[in-house]
Coordinates of C-alpha atoms in Angstrom, one line a residue:
X1 CA 50.6 -12.6 -70.0
X2 CA 53.8 -12.9 -68.1
X3 CA 55.3 -9.5 -69.1
X4 CA 51.9 -7.8 -68.3
X5 CA 51.8 -9.5 -64.9
X6 CA 55.4 -8.4 -64.1
X7 CA 54.4 -4.8 -65.1
X8 CA 51.4 -4.9 -62.7
X9 CA 53.6 -6.3 -59.9
X10 CA 56.1 -3.5 -60.4
X11 CA 53.4 -0.9 -60.4
X12 CA 51.9 -2.4 -57.2
X13 CA 55.3 -2.2 -55.5
X14 CA 56.1 1.3 -56.6
X15 CA 52.7 2.9 -56.4
X16 CA 51.2 1.1 -53.4
X17 CA 54.0 -0.8 -51.6
X18 CA 52.2 -4.1 -52.2
X19 CA 53.6 -7.4 -53.3
X20 CA 51.5 -10.1 -54.9
X21 CA 51.0 -13.2 -52.7
X22 CA 52.0 -11.4 -49.5
X23 CA 49.2 -10.3 -47.1
X24 CA 49.2 -6.7 -46.1
X25 CA 47.2 -5.2 -43.2
X26 CA 46.4 -1.5 -42.9
X27 CA 44.8 0.7 -40.2
X28 CA 41.3 1.8 -41.4
X29 CA 42.4 5.2 -42.6
X30 CA 45.3 3.8 -44.6
X31 CA 42.9 1.1 -46.0
X32 CA 40.6 3.8 -47.2
X33 CA 43.5 5.6 -48.8
X34 CA 44.7 2.4 -50.6
X35 CA 41.1 1.7 -51.8
X36 CA 40.9 5.2 -53.3
X37 CA 44.2 4.7 -55.1
X38 CA 42.9 1.4 -56.4
X39 CA 40.2 3.3 -58.3
X40 CA 42.7 4.0 -61.1
X41 CA 43.2 0.2 -61.3
X42 CA 39.5 -0.7 -61.9
X43 CA 40.2 -2.3 -65.3
X44 CA 42.9 -4.5 -63.8
X45 CA 41.0 -5.7 -60.7
X46 CA 38.5 -8.6 -60.4
X47 CA 36.0 -8.4 -57.6
X48 CA 34.7 -5.5 -55.6
X49 CA 36.0 -6.1 -52.0
X50 CA 38.0 -2.8 -52.3
X51 CA 34.7 -0.9 -52.6
X52 CA 34.0 -1.7 -49.0
X53 CA 36.8 0.7 -48.2
X54 CA 35.7 3.7 -50.1
X55 CA 35.5 7.0 -48.4
X56 CA 32.0 8.4 -48.2
X57 CA 30.7 11.8 -47.0
X58 CA 31.2 12.7 -43.3
X59 CA 28.9 11.5 -40.5
X60 CA 26.6 13.8 -38.6
X61 CA 24.5 13.0 -35.5
X62 CA 20.7 12.9 -36.1
X63 CA 17.8 12.0 -33.8
X64 CA 15.2 9.5 -34.8
X65 CA 11.9 8.5 -33.2
X66 CA 12.4 4.7 -33.2
X67 CA 15.4 3.8 -31.0
X68 CA 15.4 3.8 -27.2
X69 CA 18.6 5.8 -27.6
X70 CA 17.3 8.0 -30.4
X71 CA 20.5 9.0 -32.1
X72 CA 22.0 7.8 -35.4
X73 CA 25.1 8.9 -37.3
X74 CA 24.1 9.6 -40.9
X75 CA 26.6 10.2 -43.7
X76 CA 25.8 13.0 -46.1
X77 CA 24.9 12.5 -49.8
X78 CA 27.4 12.0 -52.5
X79 CA 28.1 15.1 -54.6
X80 CA 27.6 15.3 -58.4
X81 CA 31.3 14.6 -59.0
X82 CA 31.0 11.1 -57.6
X83 CA 31.3 8.7 -60.6
X84 CA 28.5 6.3 -59.6
X85 CA 26.7 7.5 -56.5
X86 CA 25.6 11.1 -57.4
X87 CA 22.9 12.3 -55.1
X88 CA 22.6 9.1 -53.2
X89 CA 22.7 8.8 -49.4
X90 CA 25.9 7.2 -48.1
X91 CA 24.1 5.4 -45.3
X92 CA 24.5 5.2 -41.5
X93 CA 27.1 4.1 -39.0
X94 CA 26.2 2.5 -35.7
X95 CA 26.6 4.4 -32.5
X96 CA 28.9 1.7 -31.1
X97 CA 31.1 1.8 -34.2
X98 CA 31.4 5.6 -34.1
X99 CA 32.2 5.7 -30.3
X100 CA 34.8 2.9 -30.8
X101 CA 36.5 4.9 -33.5
X102 CA 36.4 8.1 -31.4
X103 CA 37.8 6.4 -28.2
X104 CA 40.6 4.8 -30.3
X105 CA 41.6 8.1 -31.8
X106 CA 40.6 7.1 -35.3
X107 CA 39.1 9.5 -37.8
X108 CA 36.7 7.2 -39.7
X109 CA 34.0 4.7 -38.9
X110 CA 32.5 1.9 -41.0
X111 CA 29.1 2.4 -42.7
X112 CA 26.6 -0.3 -41.9
X113 CA 26.4 -3.2 -44.3
X114 CA 29.9 -2.6 -45.8
X115 CA 28.9 0.7 -47.4
X116 CA 32.3 2.3 -47.0
X117 CA 34.0 4.5 -44.3
X118 CA 33.0 7.9 -43.2
X119 CA 34.8 10.6 -41.3
X120 CA 33.4 10.9 -37.7
X121 CA 32.3 14.3 -36.2
X122 CA 35.4 14.6 -34.0
X123 CA 34.6 18.1 -32.6
X124 CA 31.0 17.3 -31.7
X125 CA 32.2 14.0 -30.1
X126 CA 34.8 15.8 -28.1
X127 CA 32.0 17.7 -26.4
X128 CA 29.3 15.1 -26.2
X129 CA 31.0 11.7 -26.7
X130 CA 31.2 11.0 -23.0
X131 CA 27.5 11.5 -22.6
X132 CA 26.9 8.9 -25.4
X133 CA 29.2 6.4 -23.7
X134 CA 27.3 7.0 -20.4
X135 CA 24.0 6.4 -22.1
X136 CA 25.2 3.2 -23.8
X137 CA 26.4 2.0 -20.4
X138 CA 23.1 2.9 -18.8
X139 CA 20.9 0.8 -21.1
X140 CA 19.5 -2.4 -19.6
X141 CA 19.1 -5.8 -21.4
X142 CA 16.0 -4.4 -23.2
X143 CA 18.0 -1.4 -24.3
X144 CA 15.9 0.8 -22.1
X145 CA 17.3 3.9 -20.4
X146 CA 16.6 4.9 -16.7
X147 CA 14.5 8.0 -16.1
X148 CA 17.6 9.6 -14.6
X149 CA 19.1 9.7 -18.1
X150 CA 16.4 12.2 -19.3
X151 CA 18.7 15.2 -18.7
X152 CA 21.5 13.6 -20.8
X153 CA 19.1 13.0 -23.7
X154 CA 17.8 16.6 -23.5
X155 CA 21.4 17.9 -23.5
X156 CA 22.1 16.0 -26.7
X157 CA 18.9 17.5 -28.4
X158 CA 20.0 21.0 -27.4
X159 CA 23.5 20.4 -28.9
X160 CA 21.8 19.9 -32.3
X161 CA 19.4 22.8 -31.9
X162 CA 16.5 20.4 -31.6
X163 CA 13.6 20.6 -29.2
X164 CA 13.9 18.1 -26.2
X165 CA 11.6 15.1 -26.2
X166 CA 8.0 15.6 -24.9
X167 CA 8.7 13.9 -21.6
X168 CA 11.5 16.4 -20.9
X169 CA 9.1 19.3 -21.7
X170 CA 6.8 18.0 -19.0
X171 CA 9.8 17.8 -16.7
X172 CA 10.5 21.5 -17.3
X173 CA 7.0 22.5 -16.5
X174 CA 7.3 20.7 -13.2
X175 CA 10.6 22.4 -12.6
X176 CA 8.9 25.8 -12.8
X177 CA 7.1 24.9 -9.6
X178 CA 10.2 23.8 -7.8
X179 CA 10.3 26.7 -5.4
X180 CA 7.0 25.8 -3.7
X181 CA 6.5 23.1 -1.1
X182 CA 2.9 21.7 -1.7
X183 CA 0.9 23.0 1.2
X184 CA -0.8 19.7 1.7
X185 CA 2.5 17.9 2.5
X186 CA 3.5 19.5 5.8
X187 CA 2.0 21.8 8.4
X188 CA 2.6 25.5 8.5
X189 CA 4.2 25.1 11.9
X190 CA 6.8 22.7 10.4
X191 CA 7.4 25.1 7.5
X192 CA 8.3 27.8 10.0
X193 CA 10.7 25.5 11.8
X194 CA 12.7 24.7 8.6
X195 CA 15.8 26.8 7.9
X196 CA 16.2 28.2 4.4
X197 CA 18.6 25.5 3.3
X198 CA 16.4 22.8 4.7
X199 CA 13.4 24.3 2.8
X200 CA 15.5 24.1 -0.4
X201 CA 16.3 20.5 0.4
X202 CA 12.6 19.7 0.8
X203 CA 11.8 21.4 -2.5
X204 CA 14.5 19.3 -4.2
X205 CA 13.3 16.0 -2.6
X206 CA 9.7 16.7 -3.6
X207 CA 10.8 17.6 -7.1
X208 CA 12.7 14.4 -7.6
X209 CA 9.8 12.5 -6.1
X210 CA 7.5 14.1 -8.7
X211 CA 9.6 12.9 -11.6
X212 CA 10.3 9.5 -9.9
X213 CA 14.1 9.5 -9.8
X214 CA 16.2 8.8 -6.7
X215 CA 17.8 11.4 -4.5
X216 CA 21.1 11.2 -2.5
X217 CA 20.8 13.7 0.4
X218 CA 24.4 14.0 1.4
X219 CA 24.3 17.1 3.6
X220 CA 27.1 17.5 6.1
X221 CA 26.5 15.7 9.4
X222 CA 24.3 17.6 11.8
X223 CA 22.4 19.7 9.2
X224 CA 19.0 17.9 9.7
X225 CA 18.8 15.3 6.9
X226 CA 16.2 13.4 8.9
X227 CA 13.9 16.4 9.2
X228 CA 14.2 17.3 5.5
X229 CA 13.4 13.7 4.5
X230 CA 10.4 13.5 6.8
X231 CA 8.9 16.5 5.0
X232 CA 9.1 14.6 1.7
X233 CA 7.4 11.4 2.9
X234 CA 3.8 10.4 2.9
X235 CA 1.9 7.1 3.1
X236 CA 3.4 3.7 2.3
X237 CA 7.0 4.8 3.1
X238 CA 9.7 2.4 4.2
X239 CA 12.7 3.7 6.2
X240 CA 15.7 1.5 6.7
X241 CA 18.3 2.7 9.3
X242 CA 20.9 1.4 11.7
X243 CA 19.4 -0.2 14.8
X244 CA 21.0 2.5 17.0
X245 CA 18.9 5.3 15.4
X246 CA 15.6 3.4 15.1
X247 CA 14.2 5.1 18.3
X248 CA 15.4 8.5 17.0
X249 CA 13.4 8.1 13.8
X250 CA 10.2 7.2 15.7
X251 CA 10.7 10.2 18.0
X252 CA 11.3 12.6 15.0
X253 CA 8.1 11.4 13.2
X254 CA 6.0 11.9 16.4
X255 CA 7.5 15.3 16.9
X256 CA 7.4 16.7 13.4
X257 CA 4.9 14.6 11.4
X258 CA 2.4 13.4 14.1
X259 CA -0.3 12.9 11.5
X260 CA 1.7 9.9 10.1
X261 CA 1.2 6.5 11.6
X262 CA 4.3 4.3 12.4
X263 CA 5.0 0.6 12.2
X264 CA 8.3 -0.5 13.8
X265 CA 9.2 -3.7 11.9
X266 CA 11.8 -5.0 14.3
X267 CA 12.2 -7.7 16.9
X268 CA 11.3 -11.3 17.0
X269 CA 7.5 -10.8 16.7
X270 CA 7.7 -8.2 14.0
X271 CA 4.7 -7.9 11.6
X272 CA 4.1 -5.8 8.5
X273 CA 1.3 -3.3 9.0
X274 CA 0.1 -2.5 5.5
X275 CA -2.0 0.5 6.8
X276 CA 0.9 2.3 8.4
X277 CA 2.1 5.5 6.8
X278 CA 5.8 4.9 7.7
X279 CA 7.4 1.5 8.4
X280 CA 10.7 1.6 10.3
X281 CA 13.2 -1.2 10.0
X282 CA 16.9 -1.9 10.2
X283 CA 19.5 -3.1 7.7
X284 CA 19.8 -6.5 9.4
X285 CA 16.0 -7.0 9.0
X286 CA 16.2 -5.8 5.4
X287 CA 18.9 -8.4 4.7
X288 CA 16.9 -11.2 6.2
X289 CA 13.3 -10.2 5.2
X290 CA 13.8 -8.4 1.8
X291 CA 11.4 -10.8 0.0
X292 CA 8.7 -10.1 2.6
X293 CA 9.3 -6.4 2.5
X294 CA 9.3 -6.4 -1.3
X295 CA 5.9 -8.0 -1.3
X296 CA 4.6 -4.6 -0.2
X297 CA 3.8 -1.7 -2.5
X298 CA 6.0 1.2 -1.4
X299 CA 5.6 4.8 -2.5
X300 CA 9.1 5.6 -1.1
X301 CA 12.1 3.8 0.4
X302 CA 14.6 5.6 2.5
X303 CA 18.1 4.4 3.4
X304 CA 19.5 6.3 6.4
X305 CA 23.3 6.2 6.9
X306 CA 23.3 4.7 3.3
X307 CA 27.1 4.0 3.6
X308 CA 25.7 0.7 5.0
X309 CA 25.4 -0.5 1.4
X310 CA 28.8 0.8 0.4
X311 CA 30.0 -2.8 -0.4
X312 CA 28.2 -3.9 -3.6
X313 CA 29.0 -7.5 -2.9
X314 CA 27.4 -7.5 0.6
X315 CA 24.1 -9.2 1.3
X316 CA 22.6 -6.0 2.6
X317 CA 23.5 -4.1 -0.6
X318 CA 22.0 -6.8 -2.8
X319 CA 18.9 -6.8 -0.7
X320 CA 18.6 -3.0 -1.1
X321 CA 19.1 -3.3 -4.9
X322 CA 16.2 -5.7 -5.1
X323 CA 13.7 -3.3 -3.5
X324 CA 11.3 -1.4 -5.7
X325 CA 9.4 1.8 -5.0
X326 CA 8.2 4.9 -6.9
X327 CA 10.8 7.0 -5.2
X328 CA 14.0 6.3 -3.3
X329 CA 16.1 8.4 -1.0
X330 CA 19.6 7.7 0.3
X331 CA 20.8 9.7 3.3
X332 CA 24.5 10.0 4.3
X333 CA 26.9 12.6 5.5
X334 CA 29.8 10.6 4.0
X335 CA 28.8 9.5 0.5
X336 CA 32.3 8.3 -0.1
X337 CA 34.2 6.7 2.8
X338 CA 36.7 4.4 1.4
X339 CA 36.2 3.8 -2.4
X340 CA 34.6 5.6 -5.3
X341 CA 32.6 2.4 -5.9
X342 CA 30.6 3.3 -2.7
X343 CA 29.0 6.2 -4.7
X344 CA 28.2 3.7 -7.5
X345 CA 26.5 1.4 -5.0
X346 CA 24.3 4.1 -3.6
X347 CA 23.3 5.3 -7.1
X348 CA 22.7 1.7 -8.2
X349 CA 20.1 1.6 -5.4
X350 CA 18.6 5.0 -6.3
X351 CA 18.7 5.0 -10.1
X352 CA 19.8 1.5 -11.3
X353 CA 21.9 1.6 -14.4
X354 CA 22.5 5.4 -14.5
X355 CA 26.2 5.1 -13.8
X356 CA 26.5 1.9 -15.8
X357 CA 27.7 -1.5 -14.5
X358 CA 30.2 -1.8 -11.7
X359 CA 33.1 -2.9 -13.8
X360 CA 32.3 -0.3 -16.4
X361 CA 32.2 2.4 -13.7
X362 CA 35.6 1.3 -12.4
X363 CA 37.2 1.5 -15.8
X364 CA 35.6 4.8 -16.9
X365 CA 35.5 6.7 -13.6
X366 CA 37.3 5.1 -10.6
X367 CA 40.6 4.4 -12.1
X368 CA 41.0 7.7 -13.9
X369 CA 39.9 9.7 -10.9
X370 CA 42.1 7.9 -8.5
X371 CA 45.0 8.6 -10.9
X372 CA 44.0 12.3 -10.6
X373 CA 42.2 12.9 -13.9
X374 CA 40.3 16.1 -13.3
X375 CA 38.3 16.0 -16.5
X376 CA 36.8 12.7 -15.7
X377 CA 36.0 13.9 -12.1
X378 CA 34.4 17.0 -13.5
X379 CA 32.3 14.9 -15.9
X380 CA 31.1 12.6 -13.1
X381 CA 30.3 15.6 -10.9
X382 CA 28.2 17.1 -13.7
X383 CA 26.3 13.8 -14.2
X384 CA 25.4 13.2 -10.5
X385 CA 24.8 16.9 -9.7
X386 CA 21.0 16.8 -10.3
X387 CA 20.6 13.8 -8.0
X388 CA 22.9 14.6 -5.1
X389 CA 22.5 17.5 -2.7
X390 CA 25.4 18.2 -0.4
X391 CA 25.8 21.3 1.8
X392 CA 28.6 21.8 4.2
X393 CA 28.1 23.3 7.6
X394 CA 30.3 26.3 7.0
X395 CA 28.2 27.1 3.9
X396 CA 24.7 27.0 5.3
X397 CA 24.9 26.9 9.1
X398 CA 26.8 30.1 9.8
X399 CA 25.3 30.3 13.2
X400 CA 27.2 27.2 14.3
X401 CA 30.1 28.1 16.6
X402 CA 33.6 27.5 15.3
X403 CA 35.3 24.1 15.4
X404 CA 39.0 23.8 16.3
X405 CA 41.0 20.7 15.5
X406 CA 44.0 20.0 17.9
X407 CA 46.7 17.4 17.6
X408 CA 48.0 16.3 21.0
X409 CA 51.3 14.4 20.9
X410 CA 52.6 12.1 23.5
X411 CA 56.0 10.3 23.7
X412 CA 56.0 6.7 24.7
X413 CA 58.0 5.7 27.8
X414 CA 61.0 3.4 27.3
X415 CA 59.1 0.2 28.2
X416 CA 56.2 1.3 25.9
X417 CA 58.6 2.0 23.0
X418 CA 60.4 -1.3 23.6
X419 CA 57.1 -3.2 23.3
X420 CA 56.2 -1.3 20.1
X421 CA 59.6 -1.9 18.6
X422 CA 59.5 -5.6 19.4
X423 CA 56.1 -5.9 17.5
X424 CA 57.4 -3.9 14.6
X425 CA 60.6 -5.9 14.2
X426 CA 58.8 -9.2 14.6
X427 CA 56.3 -8.6 11.8
X428 CA 57.7 -5.9 9.5
X429 CA 60.2 -7.8 7.3
X430 CA 58.0 -10.8 6.8
X431 CA 54.9 -8.7 6.0
X432 CA 56.8 -6.4 3.6
X433 CA 58.1 -9.4 1.7
X434 CA 54.6 -10.9 1.5
X435 CA 53.0 -7.6 0.4
X436 CA 55.6 -6.9 -2.2
X437 CA 55.0 -10.4 -3.6
X438 CA 51.2 -9.8 -3.7
X439 CA 50.6 -11.7 -0.5
X440 CA 48.2 -11.6 2.5
X441 CA 46.7 -8.1 3.0
X442 CA 44.7 -9.3 6.1
X443 CA 48.0 -10.3 7.8
X444 CA 49.2 -6.7 7.2
X445 CA 46.0 -5.4 8.8
X446 CA 46.6 -7.6 11.8
X447 CA 50.1 -6.3 12.2
X448 CA 48.9 -2.7 11.9
X449 CA 46.2 -3.4 14.6
X450 CA 48.9 -4.6 17.0
X451 CA 51.1 -1.6 16.2
X452 CA 48.2 0.8 16.8
X453 CA 47.3 -0.9 20.0
X454 CA 50.9 -0.7 21.3
X455 CA 50.8 3.0 20.5
X456 CA 47.8 3.5 22.8
X457 CA 48.2 1.1 25.7
X458 CA 50.4 -2.0 26.3
X459 CA 47.5 -3.7 28.1
X460 CA 45.7 -4.1 24.7
X461 CA 48.4 -6.4 23.5
X462 CA 47.7 -10.1 24.3
X463 CA 49.8 -11.3 27.1
X464 CA 51.0 -7.8 28.1
X465 CA 50.1 -6.0 31.3
X466 CA 50.1 -2.3 32.1
X467 CA 48.1 -0.1 34.5
X468 CA 48.3 3.0 32.4
X469 CA 49.9 4.5 29.2
X470 CA 51.4 7.7 28.0
X471 CA 48.2 8.4 25.9
X472 CA 45.9 7.8 28.9
X473 CA 48.0 10.2 31.0
X474 CA 47.8 12.8 28.2
X475 CA 44.0 12.4 28.1
X476 CA 43.7 12.9 31.9
X477 CA 46.0 15.8 31.9
X478 CA 43.9 17.5 29.2
X479 CA 40.5 16.5 30.7
X480 CA 41.0 17.7 34.2
X481 CA 41.0 21.4 33.6
X482 CA 38.2 21.0 31.0
X483 CA 35.9 19.3 33.5
X484 CA 36.9 21.6 36.3
X485 CA 35.7 24.5 34.0
X486 CA 32.3 22.7 33.8
X487 CA 32.7 21.6 30.1
X488 CA 31.6 18.2 28.8
X489 CA 33.6 15.8 26.7
X490 CA 33.2 12.8 24.4
X491 CA 36.0 10.2 24.5
X492 CA 36.0 8.0 21.4
X493 CA 37.9 4.7 20.8
X494 CA 37.5 1.9 18.3
X495 CA 38.2 -0.6 21.1
X496 CA 35.9 -1.1 24.1
X497 CA 38.9 -2.7 25.8
X498 CA 40.7 0.6 25.6
X499 CA 37.6 2.3 27.2
X500 CA 37.8 -0.4 29.9
X501 CA 41.3 0.8 30.8
X502 CA 40.4 4.5 30.8
X503 CA 37.5 4.0 33.3
X504 CA 39.6 3.3 36.5
X505 CA 41.6 6.5 35.9
X506 CA 38.5 8.7 35.6
X507 CA 37.3 7.2 38.8
X508 CA 40.6 7.8 40.5
X509 CA 40.4 11.5 39.4
X510 CA 36.8 11.6 40.5
X511 CA 35.7 12.6 37.0
X512 CA 32.0 11.6 36.6
X513 CA 31.4 9.6 33.4
X514 CA 28.9 7.5 31.6
X515 CA 29.5 4.9 28.8
X516 CA 27.9 4.0 25.5
X517 CA 29.0 1.0 23.4
X518 CA 27.5 -2.0 21.7
X519 CA 26.5 -3.6 24.9
X520 CA 24.4 -0.6 26.1
X521 CA 20.8 -1.6 26.3
X522 CA 19.0 1.7 26.8
X523 CA 20.9 4.1 24.5
X524 CA 18.3 6.8 24.8
X525 CA 18.6 6.9 28.6
X526 CA 22.4 7.2 28.3
X527 CA 22.2 10.1 25.8
X528 CA 19.5 11.8 27.9
X529 CA 21.6 11.5 31.1
X530 CA 24.7 13.0 29.4
X531 CA 22.7 15.8 27.7
X532 CA 21.2 16.8 31.0
X533 CA 22.9 20.0 32.5
X534 CA 23.6 18.1 35.7
X535 CA 24.7 14.9 33.9
X536 CA 28.2 13.3 33.8
X537 CA 31.0 15.4 32.4
X538 CA 32.5 12.6 30.2
X539 CA 30.9 10.1 27.8
X540 CA 33.1 7.2 26.9
X541 CA 31.8 6.0 23.6
X542 CA 32.8 3.4 21.0
X543 CA 33.1 4.5 17.4
X544 CA 31.0 1.6 16.1
X545 CA 28.1 2.3 18.6
X546 CA 28.2 6.0 18.6
X547 CA 29.8 7.3 15.5
X548 CA 26.5 8.0 13.7
X549 CA 22.9 9.2 14.5
X550 CA 23.4 10.7 17.9
X551 CA 22.9 14.3 19.0
X552 CA 25.4 15.0 21.8
X553 CA 25.6 18.8 21.8
X554 CA 26.1 19.0 25.6
X555 CA 29.8 18.3 24.8
X556 CA 32.1 20.9 23.4
X557 CA 35.2 18.8 23.5
X558 CA 35.8 15.6 21.5
X559 CA 38.8 13.2 22.1
X560 CA 39.8 10.7 19.4
X561 CA 42.0 8.2 21.1
X562 CA 43.2 6.1 18.2
X563 CA 43.4 7.6 14.7
X564 CA 42.8 5.4 11.6
X565 CA 43.2 6.1 7.9
X566 CA 39.6 6.9 7.1
X567 CA 39.0 10.6 8.0
X568 CA 35.2 10.1 7.5
X569 CA 35.0 8.0 10.6
X570 CA 36.6 10.7 12.7
X571 CA 34.4 13.4 11.1
X572 CA 31.3 11.4 12.1
X573 CA 32.5 11.2 15.6
X574 CA 33.3 14.9 15.8
X575 CA 29.9 15.8 14.4
X576 CA 28.1 14.2 17.3
X577 CA 28.9 17.5 19.1
X578 CA 29.4 20.0 16.3
X579 CA 25.9 20.1 14.9
X580 CA 22.8 22.2 15.0
X581 CA 21.9 22.9 18.6
X582 CA 25.6 23.4 19.7
X583 CA 26.1 26.9 21.3
X584 CA 29.8 26.7 22.3
X585 CA 32.9 26.5 20.2
X586 CA 33.9 22.8 19.7
X587 CA 37.4 21.4 20.1
X588 CA 38.4 18.1 18.5
X589 CA 41.5 16.6 20.1
X590 CA 43.4 13.8 18.2
X591 CA 45.8 12.0 20.5
X592 CA 48.9 10.8 18.6
X593 CA 51.9 8.8 19.8
X594 CA 55.2 10.1 18.4
X595 CA 57.5 7.8 16.4
X596 CA 54.7 5.3 15.8
X597 CA 52.5 4.3 12.9
X598 CA 50.0 6.8 14.1
X599 CA 52.0 9.7 12.6
X600 CA 51.9 8.0 9.2
X601 CA 48.2 7.5 9.5
X602 CA 47.7 11.2 10.1
X603 CA 49.8 12.0 7.0
X604 CA 47.8 9.4 5.0
X605 CA 44.5 11.0 6.1
X606 CA 45.7 14.3 4.7
X607 CA 46.5 12.7 1.3
X608 CA 43.1 11.1 1.1
X609 CA 41.4 14.4 1.7
X610 CA 43.2 16.0 -1.2
X611 CA 41.7 13.7 -3.8
X612 CA 38.2 13.9 -2.4
X613 CA 37.7 17.3 -4.0
X614 CA 38.1 15.8 -7.4
X615 CA 34.9 13.8 -7.1
X616 CA 32.5 15.6 -4.8
X617 CA 34.1 19.0 -4.2
X618 CA 35.4 18.6 -0.6
X619 CA 33.1 15.7 0.3
X620 CA 34.1 12.2 1.5
X621 CA 37.3 10.4 0.8
X622 CA 38.8 8.8 -2.3
X623 CA 39.6 5.1 -1.9
X624 CA 40.2 2.4 0.8
X625 CA 43.7 1.7 1.9
X626 CA 45.8 0.3 -1.0
X627 CA 48.6 -2.2 -1.0
X628 CA 51.1 0.6 -1.6
X629 CA 49.7 2.6 1.3
X630 CA 50.0 -0.5 3.5
X631 CA 53.6 -0.8 2.5
X632 CA 54.2 2.8 3.4
X633 CA 52.6 2.4 6.8
X634 CA 54.6 -0.7 7.6
X635 CA 57.9 0.7 6.3

């Protein structure tokens, strides 16, 4: 036997590159090739393990009626030339195995039960593989798919020239009636009030309500999202909104839908009224009383200013996720403020599971899009398009007067620059070293806060005293001719302490003003006073208290005293004045201190706006400030 064994060993080395006694590992394609070559050795081989690596006919996608995700990959039948399997089906490959091979750039996938390896349909997967990945990610623990995935399933059917499933056929019949608002829903008077784009929005909201999938109404600020949503609500509806706009919702319902009864679930003695058509509450109440609220049967749940649930780990977001209803609406003018995960969070409330789990979403969407992958962004846009409606003012409200953005620069005085430089020198080197080493980001934010405050007013720095600042002087210099010409202005700051320091200068210049911030008790009275033709010419307003939900069209000038990296915050402030009802051109003034961190913040805003187009086509912003961006600001 020895000479024969030596001959076999030689042939193994020369023909296959194998050596007896030495383990060899091959990628799956090479393993199949080796197994094919071993067919000529059948008389010399004991066992049949190599048969597991035989190549079988190519896989093709095929629908079935059994699985929740009704798609299999079936190999064709062996042809008559096959020595042992003529005419026999080669079996099936699991969807996960095929997708794994496709994502890894491999050309074959294993047949279930060790039945060999089959070429995958690479061209078909190139077109539809991402949809399958999305659908796998969308399945819950019971392997069920959300209703929102119906369009993806129908698209796969059409790719194989098969009729969509029955439930999608029903959807199409409903779609044919999309252009008509049911007459019983709203009055004829209200229909006549609606603008064309608002009518389209109501149609869309009603359609998604009919098929019971969630809607993200993301129209630009000032285009009437509240009115459109009210037209799509009926009995047993819950509206969750910021405390500041709770009275506004009540007033809008009484004005436009007076036939609907209201229960305001707010305050210490709050009670649920099960007979009320619309229950109004706030995010704070939702967080504390979500169990009590979830005991009710809701036809619809609305989240106004839905960026409130942008942080998936927050208590209020988790409370929102727990709420159940036949229909859900999220309203926001800024669907993405800081991170792409904010979009995921809102969709997780609206259509749970549709965009997969959070970690999965980060890997498949957030990271590639933030790296600038246009194809991934285009795929995400296509998937969310049926469930998100976003119109910009320049597209649908051509009657709005123009808006002009103005950058006003001031130069710090020598004492101001000295304070600024001292803060920068004291913190910069230590923080740069910590950040480069992966250290404390919060400490960096604290340093940036002090640098920003020093750019605005020395009096904002603990221990420092100053009556005025270059930026305040620039504000007054610009405000005086504006107020003298009988124009009104909004003056925004993130810091109420900065507004405190502006007040005495307005009084000295005899410029009449009024103020709105977190301590204001009667917000409605302040807004009414400012909106009055004979009211004050200036409204001092904090971004936190007045950045959303207010109609301040009496003003045609907006002053942003302290820029920050998130452009969405500034857009929200500017749109208090530039919205429907405004008759005059609007001027938005950004006050920027030269040779300070504020100049870098303005540049960073521009960079963040660029990437926004990748995801939502000129909506929102990409991601929150990153470690590298902090390093750039502090450099």
